[in-house]
Short mmCIF file of C-alpha atoms in Angstrom, two decimals:
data_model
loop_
_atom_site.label_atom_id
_atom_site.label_comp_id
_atom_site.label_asym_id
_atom_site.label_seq_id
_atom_site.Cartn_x
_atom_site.Cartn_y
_atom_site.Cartn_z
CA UNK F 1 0.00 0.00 0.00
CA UNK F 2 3.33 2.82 0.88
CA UNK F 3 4.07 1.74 -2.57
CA UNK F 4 0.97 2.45 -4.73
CA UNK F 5 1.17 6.13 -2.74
CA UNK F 6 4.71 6.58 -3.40
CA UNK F 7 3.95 5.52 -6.92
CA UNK F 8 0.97 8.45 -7.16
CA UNK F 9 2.72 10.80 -5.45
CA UNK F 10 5.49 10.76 -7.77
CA UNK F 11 3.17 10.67 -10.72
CA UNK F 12 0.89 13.17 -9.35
CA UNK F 13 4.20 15.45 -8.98
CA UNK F 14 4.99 14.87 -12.55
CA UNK F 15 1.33 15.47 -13.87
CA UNK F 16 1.46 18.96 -11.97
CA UNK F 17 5.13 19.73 -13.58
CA UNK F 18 3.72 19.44 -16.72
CA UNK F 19 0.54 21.47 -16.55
CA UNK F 20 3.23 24.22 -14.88
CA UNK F 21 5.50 23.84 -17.75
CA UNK F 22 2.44 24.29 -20.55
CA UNK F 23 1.48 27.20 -18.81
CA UNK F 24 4.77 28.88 -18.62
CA UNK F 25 5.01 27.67 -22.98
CA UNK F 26 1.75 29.19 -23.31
CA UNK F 27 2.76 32.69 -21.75
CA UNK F 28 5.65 32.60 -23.60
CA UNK F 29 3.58 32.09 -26.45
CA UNK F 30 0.93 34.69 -25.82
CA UNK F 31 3.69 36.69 -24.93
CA UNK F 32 5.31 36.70 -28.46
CA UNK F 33 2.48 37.02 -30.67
CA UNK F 34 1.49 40.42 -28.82
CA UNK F 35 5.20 41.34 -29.37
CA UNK F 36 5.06 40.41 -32.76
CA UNK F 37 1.25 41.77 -33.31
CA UNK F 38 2.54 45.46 -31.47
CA UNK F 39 5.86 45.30 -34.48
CA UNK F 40 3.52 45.04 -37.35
CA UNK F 41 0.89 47.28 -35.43
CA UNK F 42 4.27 50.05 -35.23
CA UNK F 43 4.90 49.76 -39.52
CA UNK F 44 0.87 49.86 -40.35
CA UNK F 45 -0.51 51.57 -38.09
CA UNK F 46 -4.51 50.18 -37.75
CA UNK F 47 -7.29 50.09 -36.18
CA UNK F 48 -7.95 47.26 -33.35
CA UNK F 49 -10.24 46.24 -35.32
CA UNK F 50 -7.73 45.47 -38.56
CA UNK F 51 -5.46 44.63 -36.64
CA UNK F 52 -7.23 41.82 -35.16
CA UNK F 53 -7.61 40.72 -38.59
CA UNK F 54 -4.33 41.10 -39.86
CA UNK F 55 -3.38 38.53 -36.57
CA UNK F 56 -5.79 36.19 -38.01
CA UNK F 57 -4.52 36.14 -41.46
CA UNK F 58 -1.16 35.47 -40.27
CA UNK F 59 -1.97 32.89 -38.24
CA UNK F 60 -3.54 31.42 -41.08
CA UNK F 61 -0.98 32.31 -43.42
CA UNK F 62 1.59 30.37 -41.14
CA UNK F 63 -0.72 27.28 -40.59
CA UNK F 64 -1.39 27.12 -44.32
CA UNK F 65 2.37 27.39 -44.86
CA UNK F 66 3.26 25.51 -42.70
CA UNK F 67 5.27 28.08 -40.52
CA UNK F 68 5.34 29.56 -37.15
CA UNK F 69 3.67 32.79 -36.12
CA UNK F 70 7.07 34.29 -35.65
CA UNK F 71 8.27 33.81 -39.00
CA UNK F 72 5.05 35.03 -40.28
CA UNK F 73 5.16 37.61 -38.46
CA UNK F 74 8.93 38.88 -39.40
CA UNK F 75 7.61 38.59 -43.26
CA UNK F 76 4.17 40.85 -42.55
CA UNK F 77 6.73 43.17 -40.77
CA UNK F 78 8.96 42.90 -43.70
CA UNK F 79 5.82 43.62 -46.26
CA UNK F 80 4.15 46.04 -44.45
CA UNK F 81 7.54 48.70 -44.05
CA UNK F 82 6.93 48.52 -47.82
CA UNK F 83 3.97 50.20 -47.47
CA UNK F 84 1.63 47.63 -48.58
CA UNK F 85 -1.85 47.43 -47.73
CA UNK F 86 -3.19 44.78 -45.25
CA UNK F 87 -4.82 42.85 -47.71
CA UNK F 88 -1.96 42.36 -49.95
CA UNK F 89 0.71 42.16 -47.63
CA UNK F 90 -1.36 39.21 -46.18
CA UNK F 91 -1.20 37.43 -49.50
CA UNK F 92 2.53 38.37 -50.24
CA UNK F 93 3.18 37.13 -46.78
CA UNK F 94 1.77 33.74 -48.06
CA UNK F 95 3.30 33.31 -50.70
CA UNK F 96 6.72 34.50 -49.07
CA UNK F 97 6.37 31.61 -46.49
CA UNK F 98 5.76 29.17 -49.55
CA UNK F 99 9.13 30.62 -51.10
CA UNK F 100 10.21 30.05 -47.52
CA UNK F 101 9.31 26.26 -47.33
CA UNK F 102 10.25 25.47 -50.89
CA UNK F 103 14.10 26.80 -50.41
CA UNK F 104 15.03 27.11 -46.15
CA UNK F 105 15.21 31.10 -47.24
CA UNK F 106 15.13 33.09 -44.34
CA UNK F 107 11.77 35.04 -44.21
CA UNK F 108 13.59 38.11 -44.94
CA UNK F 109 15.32 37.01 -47.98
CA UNK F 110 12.15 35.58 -49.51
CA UNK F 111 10.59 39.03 -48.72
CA UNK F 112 13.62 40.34 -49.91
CA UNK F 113 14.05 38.30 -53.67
CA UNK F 114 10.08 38.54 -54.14
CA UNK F 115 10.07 42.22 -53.64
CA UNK F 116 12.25 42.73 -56.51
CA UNK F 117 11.03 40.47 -58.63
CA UNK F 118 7.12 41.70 -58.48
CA UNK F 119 9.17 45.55 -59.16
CA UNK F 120 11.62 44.76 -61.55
CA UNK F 121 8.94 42.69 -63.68
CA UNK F 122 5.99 44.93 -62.04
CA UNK F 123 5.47 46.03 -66.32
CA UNK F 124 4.29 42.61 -67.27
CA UNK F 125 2.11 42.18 -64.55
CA UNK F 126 3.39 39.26 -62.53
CA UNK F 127 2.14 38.42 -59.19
CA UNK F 128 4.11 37.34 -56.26
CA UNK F 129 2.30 34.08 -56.07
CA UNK F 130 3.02 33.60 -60.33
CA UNK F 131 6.69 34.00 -59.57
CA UNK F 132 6.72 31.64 -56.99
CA UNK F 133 5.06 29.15 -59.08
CA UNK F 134 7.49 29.76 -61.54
CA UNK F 135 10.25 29.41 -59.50
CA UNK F 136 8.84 25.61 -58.29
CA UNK F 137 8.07 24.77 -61.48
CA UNK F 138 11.55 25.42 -62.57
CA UNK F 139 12.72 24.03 -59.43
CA UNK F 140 11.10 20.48 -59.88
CA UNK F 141 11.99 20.35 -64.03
CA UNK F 142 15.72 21.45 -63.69
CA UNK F 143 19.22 20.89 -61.59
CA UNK F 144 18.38 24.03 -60.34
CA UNK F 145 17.34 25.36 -57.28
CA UNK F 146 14.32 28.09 -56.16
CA UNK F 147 16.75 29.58 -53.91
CA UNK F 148 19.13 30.35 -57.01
CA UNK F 149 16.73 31.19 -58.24
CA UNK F 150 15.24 33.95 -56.50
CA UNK F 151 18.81 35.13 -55.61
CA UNK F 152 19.40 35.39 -59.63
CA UNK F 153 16.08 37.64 -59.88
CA UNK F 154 17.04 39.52 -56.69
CA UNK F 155 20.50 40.41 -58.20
CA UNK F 156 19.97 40.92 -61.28
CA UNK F 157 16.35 41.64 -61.95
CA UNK F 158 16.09 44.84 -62.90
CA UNK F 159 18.99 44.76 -65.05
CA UNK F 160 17.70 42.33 -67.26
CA UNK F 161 14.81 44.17 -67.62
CA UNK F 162 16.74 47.37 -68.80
CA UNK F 163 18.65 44.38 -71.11
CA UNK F 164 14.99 43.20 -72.58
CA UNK F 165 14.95 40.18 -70.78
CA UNK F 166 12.00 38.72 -69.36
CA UNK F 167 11.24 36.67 -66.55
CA UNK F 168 11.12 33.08 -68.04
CA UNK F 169 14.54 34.16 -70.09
CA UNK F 170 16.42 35.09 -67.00
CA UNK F 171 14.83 32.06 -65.37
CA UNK F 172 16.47 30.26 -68.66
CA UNK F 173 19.73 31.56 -68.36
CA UNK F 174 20.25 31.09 -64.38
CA UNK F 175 18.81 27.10 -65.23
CA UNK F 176 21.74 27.15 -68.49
CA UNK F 177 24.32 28.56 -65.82
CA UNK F 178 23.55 26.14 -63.04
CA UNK F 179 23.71 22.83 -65.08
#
């Protein structure tokens, strides 16, 4: 019988650890997204009301992408000091965090490499979420990678456009160069 109590003390003990230790993660937790909510609240500047909604479409974005709230959060940040609407920084956010998952980019440089693709190509009308199709379809055909890329269109972007040379082209020529 001095056993069985030992025995549920020490897993009673352990139970009550536990719930302590999920309630100090989830604190931690809370605590970050209002961090990260108050940074993108700082760049855009909205209502409580929007801004409630711009948490829930990153928190979405991120679940959809697979991502945490934190890097979702760094790439709205990122998007939004461009002065972008909520609306479409929510959907360049998403398709950020899919250039994200495709290559291990940081957040930043997949805010970075789509920025200057949608401006250097912003003539023919490309969308963020086009390029990044683009980029996987490329990707999955060819020895090259979506990282290189979007590092290729990041560098050299708007140069080739001054050149004449479109998106699929310099998407060509960085495939030629990397095989």
């Amino acid at each position: 019988a001095s056993n069985a109590r030992v025995i549920a003390f020490g897993a009673s003990a352990g139970l009550i650890m536990n719930v302590d230790r999920a309630l100090k993660a989830m604190v931690r937790s809370a605590i970050q997204v209002e961090k990260a909510m108050a940074d993108v609240n700082v760049v855009m500047n909205v209502s409580a009301k929007n801004l409630k909604k711009v948490e829930a479409g990153m928190f979405s974005v991120a679940k959809n992408t697979g991502q945490s709230f934190q890097v979702a959060a760094e790439a709205m940040t990122e998007f939004a000091r461009q002065g972008l609407g909520v609306s479409k920084s929510i959907g360049q956010t998403n398709d950020a965090l899919i250039l994200v998952r495709l290559t291990g980019m940081k957040a930043a440089d997949a805010v970075k490499s789509l920025t200057a693709a949608v401006n250097s190509f912003n003539k023919s009308g490309i969308t963020s979420a086009e390029i990044v199709n683009r980029m996987a379809k490329v990707d999955a055909a060819f020895a090259v990678s979506s990282e290189d890329l979007a590092n290729s269109i990041r560098r050299v972007g708007s140069s080739a456009v001054d050149a004449g040379v479109g998106m699929n082209e310099l998407m060509a020529i960085t495939t030629a160069v990397q095989q």
